[in-house]
Short mmCIF file of N, CA and C in Angstrom, two decimals:
data_model
loop_
_atom_site.label_atom_id
_atom_site.label_comp_id
_atom_site.label_asym_id
_atom_site.label_seq_id
_atom_site.Cartn_x
_atom_site.Cartn_y
_atom_site.Cartn_z
N MET F 315 7.75 -27.45 15.15
CA MET F 315 7.38 -27.16 13.77
C MET F 315 5.96 -26.57 13.75
N LEU F 316 5.75 -25.59 12.89
CA LEU F 316 4.44 -24.95 12.79
C LEU F 316 3.53 -25.71 11.84
N SER F 317 2.25 -25.76 12.20
CA SER F 317 1.27 -26.35 11.29
C SER F 317 1.01 -25.36 10.15
N GLY F 318 0.30 -25.79 9.12
CA GLY F 318 0.00 -24.92 7.99
C GLY F 318 -0.70 -23.64 8.39
N GLY F 319 -1.71 -23.75 9.25
CA GLY F 319 -2.45 -22.58 9.70
C GLY F 319 -1.59 -21.64 10.53
N GLU F 320 -0.76 -22.23 11.40
CA GLU F 320 0.12 -21.41 12.24
C GLU F 320 1.16 -20.68 11.38
N ALA F 321 1.70 -21.38 10.40
CA ALA F 321 2.70 -20.77 9.52
C ALA F 321 2.09 -19.60 8.75
N GLU F 322 0.86 -19.79 8.26
CA GLU F 322 0.19 -18.72 7.52
C GLU F 322 -0.04 -17.51 8.42
N THR F 323 -0.42 -17.75 9.68
CA THR F 323 -0.63 -16.65 10.62
C THR F 323 0.67 -15.89 10.85
N VAL F 324 1.78 -16.61 11.02
CA VAL F 324 3.07 -15.98 11.23
C VAL F 324 3.46 -15.16 10.00
N LEU F 325 3.25 -15.72 8.80
CA LEU F 325 3.57 -15.00 7.57
C LEU F 325 2.75 -13.73 7.45
N ARG F 326 1.46 -13.82 7.75
CA ARG F 326 0.60 -12.63 7.67
C ARG F 326 1.04 -11.58 8.68
N ARG F 327 1.38 -12.02 9.88
CA ARG F 327 1.83 -11.08 10.91
C ARG F 327 3.11 -10.39 10.44
N GLY F 328 4.03 -11.18 9.85
CA GLY F 328 5.27 -10.60 9.34
C GLY F 328 5.02 -9.59 8.24
N ARG F 329 4.09 -9.89 7.35
CA ARG F 329 3.73 -8.98 6.26
C ARG F 329 3.15 -7.70 6.84
N ARG F 330 2.26 -7.84 7.82
CA ARG F 330 1.66 -6.66 8.46
C ARG F 330 2.74 -5.80 9.11
N ASP F 331 3.67 -6.46 9.81
CA ASP F 331 4.75 -5.72 10.47
C ASP F 331 5.65 -5.01 9.47
N ARG F 332 5.93 -5.66 8.34
CA ARG F 332 6.75 -5.01 7.30
C ARG F 332 6.03 -3.80 6.71
N ARG F 333 4.75 -3.94 6.46
CA ARG F 333 3.99 -2.81 5.92
C ARG F 333 3.97 -1.65 6.91
N ARG F 334 3.76 -1.99 8.17
CA ARG F 334 3.74 -0.95 9.20
C ARG F 334 5.11 -0.28 9.30
N SER F 335 6.17 -1.06 9.24
CA SER F 335 7.53 -0.50 9.32
C SER F 335 7.80 0.44 8.15
N ARG F 336 7.40 0.05 6.95
CA ARG F 336 7.60 0.93 5.78
C ARG F 336 6.81 2.23 5.96
N PHE F 337 5.60 2.11 6.49
CA PHE F 337 4.80 3.31 6.73
C PHE F 337 5.49 4.23 7.74
N VAL F 338 5.98 3.67 8.84
CA VAL F 338 6.62 4.47 9.89
C VAL F 338 7.83 5.21 9.33
N VAL F 339 8.63 4.54 8.51
CA VAL F 339 9.80 5.18 7.91
C VAL F 339 9.37 6.32 6.99
N ARG F 340 8.38 6.06 6.14
CA ARG F 340 7.90 7.09 5.22
C ARG F 340 7.29 8.27 5.98
N PHE F 341 6.53 7.97 7.02
CA PHE F 341 5.89 9.02 7.81
C PHE F 341 6.95 9.88 8.49
N ALA F 342 7.97 9.24 9.07
CA ALA F 342 9.03 9.97 9.76
C ALA F 342 9.85 10.82 8.79
N ALA F 343 9.99 10.37 7.56
CA ALA F 343 10.78 11.10 6.57
C ALA F 343 10.01 12.24 5.92
N ALA F 344 8.71 12.27 6.11
CA ALA F 344 7.87 13.29 5.48
C ALA F 344 8.28 14.67 5.99
N GLY F 345 8.36 15.60 5.06
CA GLY F 345 8.80 16.94 5.42
C GLY F 345 7.67 17.93 5.64
N SER F 346 6.44 17.49 5.47
CA SER F 346 5.32 18.42 5.64
C SER F 346 4.09 17.65 6.12
N ASP F 347 3.12 18.42 6.58
CA ASP F 347 1.86 17.81 7.01
C ASP F 347 1.18 17.08 5.85
N VAL F 348 1.26 17.65 4.66
CA VAL F 348 0.63 17.03 3.49
C VAL F 348 1.31 15.71 3.16
N GLU F 349 2.64 15.65 3.24
CA GLU F 349 3.35 14.40 2.98
C GLU F 349 2.99 13.34 4.02
N ARG F 350 2.83 13.76 5.28
CA ARG F 350 2.43 12.80 6.33
C ARG F 350 1.01 12.30 6.07
N LEU F 351 0.13 13.19 5.66
CA LEU F 351 -1.24 12.80 5.32
C LEU F 351 -1.24 11.80 4.17
N CYS F 352 -0.44 12.05 3.16
CA CYS F 352 -0.35 11.13 2.02
C CYS F 352 0.16 9.76 2.46
N ALA F 353 1.17 9.74 3.31
CA ALA F 353 1.71 8.47 3.80
C ALA F 353 0.65 7.70 4.57
N ALA F 354 -0.06 8.39 5.45
CA ALA F 354 -1.10 7.72 6.24
C ALA F 354 -2.24 7.24 5.35
N PHE F 355 -2.63 8.05 4.38
CA PHE F 355 -3.70 7.66 3.46
C PHE F 355 -3.30 6.42 2.66
N ASP F 356 -2.07 6.42 2.13
CA ASP F 356 -1.60 5.28 1.34
C ASP F 356 -1.55 4.01 2.19
N TYR F 357 -1.14 4.15 3.45
CA TYR F 357 -1.08 3.00 4.36
C TYR F 357 -2.49 2.44 4.58
N ALA F 358 -3.44 3.32 4.86
CA ALA F 358 -4.82 2.87 5.09
C ALA F 358 -5.44 2.32 3.80
N ARG F 359 -5.17 2.97 2.68
CA ARG F 359 -5.72 2.50 1.40
C ARG F 359 -5.20 1.11 1.07
N GLY F 360 -3.91 0.87 1.32
CA GLY F 360 -3.34 -0.45 1.08
C GLY F 360 -4.00 -1.51 1.94
N ALA F 361 -4.23 -1.17 3.20
CA ALA F 361 -4.88 -2.13 4.11
C ALA F 361 -6.33 -2.37 3.71
N ALA F 362 -7.00 -1.32 3.27
CA ALA F 362 -8.42 -1.45 2.90
C ALA F 362 -8.61 -2.25 1.62
N SER F 363 -7.60 -2.25 0.76
CA SER F 363 -7.76 -2.90 -0.54
C SER F 363 -7.61 -4.42 -0.48
N ARG F 364 -7.25 -4.94 0.68
CA ARG F 364 -7.06 -6.38 0.80
C ARG F 364 -8.31 -7.05 1.36
N ARG F 365 -8.36 -8.37 1.19
CA ARG F 365 -9.48 -9.14 1.73
C ARG F 365 -9.47 -9.07 3.25
N HIS F 366 -10.65 -9.17 3.83
CA HIS F 366 -10.79 -9.12 5.29
C HIS F 366 -11.70 -10.25 5.75
N PRO F 367 -11.37 -10.85 6.90
CA PRO F 367 -12.22 -11.93 7.40
C PRO F 367 -13.59 -11.43 7.85
N ASP F 368 -13.68 -10.14 8.18
CA ASP F 368 -14.95 -9.54 8.60
C ASP F 368 -15.21 -8.31 7.72
N PRO F 369 -15.78 -8.53 6.53
CA PRO F 369 -15.99 -7.41 5.60
C PRO F 369 -16.85 -6.28 6.18
N ALA F 370 -17.81 -6.62 7.02
CA ALA F 370 -18.67 -5.58 7.61
C ALA F 370 -17.85 -4.66 8.52
N GLU F 371 -16.98 -5.23 9.33
CA GLU F 371 -16.13 -4.42 10.22
C GLU F 371 -15.15 -3.59 9.40
N ALA F 372 -14.58 -4.19 8.37
CA ALA F 372 -13.66 -3.45 7.49
C ALA F 372 -14.39 -2.28 6.85
N SER F 373 -15.61 -2.50 6.41
CA SER F 373 -16.40 -1.44 5.80
C SER F 373 -16.68 -0.32 6.80
N ARG F 374 -16.98 -0.67 8.04
CA ARG F 374 -17.23 0.35 9.07
C ARG F 374 -15.97 1.18 9.31
N LEU F 375 -14.81 0.52 9.34
CA LEU F 375 -13.55 1.25 9.56
C LEU F 375 -13.26 2.20 8.40
N VAL F 376 -13.47 1.74 7.18
CA VAL F 376 -13.23 2.60 6.01
C VAL F 376 -14.21 3.76 6.01
N GLU F 377 -15.46 3.50 6.35
CA GLU F 377 -16.47 4.56 6.42
C GLU F 377 -16.08 5.61 7.46
N SER F 378 -15.61 5.16 8.61
CA SER F 378 -15.19 6.07 9.68
C SER F 378 -14.00 6.92 9.24
N ALA F 379 -13.02 6.28 8.60
CA ALA F 379 -11.84 7.02 8.13
C ALA F 379 -12.24 8.02 7.05
N THR F 380 -13.12 7.62 6.15
CA THR F 380 -13.57 8.50 5.08
C THR F 380 -14.29 9.71 5.67
N SER F 381 -15.15 9.47 6.62
CA SER F 381 -15.88 10.56 7.27
C SER F 381 -14.91 11.52 7.96
N ALA F 382 -13.91 10.98 8.65
CA ALA F 382 -12.93 11.83 9.33
C ALA F 382 -12.14 12.68 8.33
N LEU F 383 -11.78 12.09 7.19
CA LEU F 383 -11.05 12.85 6.16
C LEU F 383 -11.90 13.98 5.58
N VAL F 384 -13.16 13.68 5.30
CA VAL F 384 -14.05 14.71 4.75
C VAL F 384 -14.26 15.83 5.78
N THR F 385 -14.45 15.47 7.03
CA THR F 385 -14.63 16.47 8.09
C THR F 385 -13.38 17.33 8.22
N ALA F 386 -12.20 16.70 8.18
CA ALA F 386 -10.95 17.46 8.26
C ALA F 386 -10.81 18.39 7.05
N GLY F 387 -11.16 17.90 5.87
CA GLY F 387 -11.09 18.75 4.67
C GLY F 387 -12.02 19.95 4.78
N ASP F 388 -13.24 19.71 5.26
CA ASP F 388 -14.19 20.81 5.45
C ASP F 388 -13.63 21.85 6.41
N ARG F 389 -13.07 21.38 7.50
CA ARG F 389 -12.54 22.28 8.54
C ARG F 389 -11.34 23.08 8.00
N LEU F 390 -10.47 22.41 7.25
CA LEU F 390 -9.32 23.11 6.66
C LEU F 390 -9.77 24.19 5.68
N LEU F 391 -10.79 23.89 4.89
CA LEU F 391 -11.31 24.89 3.96
C LEU F 391 -11.96 26.06 4.70
N GLU F 392 -12.62 25.77 5.82
CA GLU F 392 -13.19 26.84 6.64
C GLU F 392 -12.09 27.76 7.17
N LEU F 393 -10.98 27.16 7.61
CA LEU F 393 -9.86 27.96 8.10
C LEU F 393 -9.30 28.84 6.98
N GLN F 394 -9.17 28.27 5.79
CA GLN F 394 -8.66 29.04 4.65
C GLN F 394 -9.59 30.19 4.30
N ALA F 395 -10.88 29.96 4.42
CA ALA F 395 -11.86 30.99 4.07
C ALA F 395 -11.75 32.20 4.99
N ARG F 396 -11.25 31.99 6.20
CA ARG F 396 -11.10 33.09 7.15
C ARG F 396 -9.87 33.94 6.87
N GLU F 397 -8.95 33.41 6.08
CA GLU F 397 -7.72 34.14 5.78
C GLU F 397 -8.04 35.33 4.88
N PRO F 398 -7.58 36.52 5.26
CA PRO F 398 -7.86 37.68 4.40
C PRO F 398 -7.12 37.56 3.08
N LEU F 399 -7.74 38.08 2.03
CA LEU F 399 -7.09 38.09 0.73
C LEU F 399 -5.91 39.04 0.77
N ARG F 400 -4.84 38.69 0.09
CA ARG F 400 -3.67 39.57 0.03
C ARG F 400 -3.98 40.74 -0.90
N THR F 401 -3.51 41.91 -0.50
CA THR F 401 -3.72 43.08 -1.35
C THR F 401 -2.84 42.96 -2.58
N GLY F 402 -3.33 43.47 -3.68
CA GLY F 402 -2.57 43.40 -4.92
C GLY F 402 -2.72 42.09 -5.65
N ARG F 403 -3.46 41.17 -5.08
CA ARG F 403 -3.67 39.87 -5.71
C ARG F 403 -5.04 39.87 -6.39
N ALA F 404 -5.09 39.40 -7.57
CA ALA F 404 -6.36 39.37 -8.30
C ALA F 404 -7.35 38.46 -7.60
N GLN F 405 -8.57 38.96 -7.46
CA GLN F 405 -9.62 38.14 -6.87
C GLN F 405 -10.29 37.35 -7.97
N ARG F 406 -10.73 36.17 -7.65
CA ARG F 406 -11.40 35.31 -8.64
C ARG F 406 -12.88 35.46 -8.53
#
């Protein structure tokens, strides 16, 4: 028989595994890079929104993920800026 603390650990592990499984299914079903990005973002956002035993470490992880997303966004915009404008299309 499990003690109270052991049972809680097993329940939390099960919850984590279920969340991960739902993410994997959603990620695999995604039909585009943007849908996969949304699935990954939602998974990380859900994990970040919960309490953590080490708030400082959780904060560092969120900061790192945020920085990586901003860097990726900057790089994607740089790639788009290199694309020539289509002829016949109104320029803004």
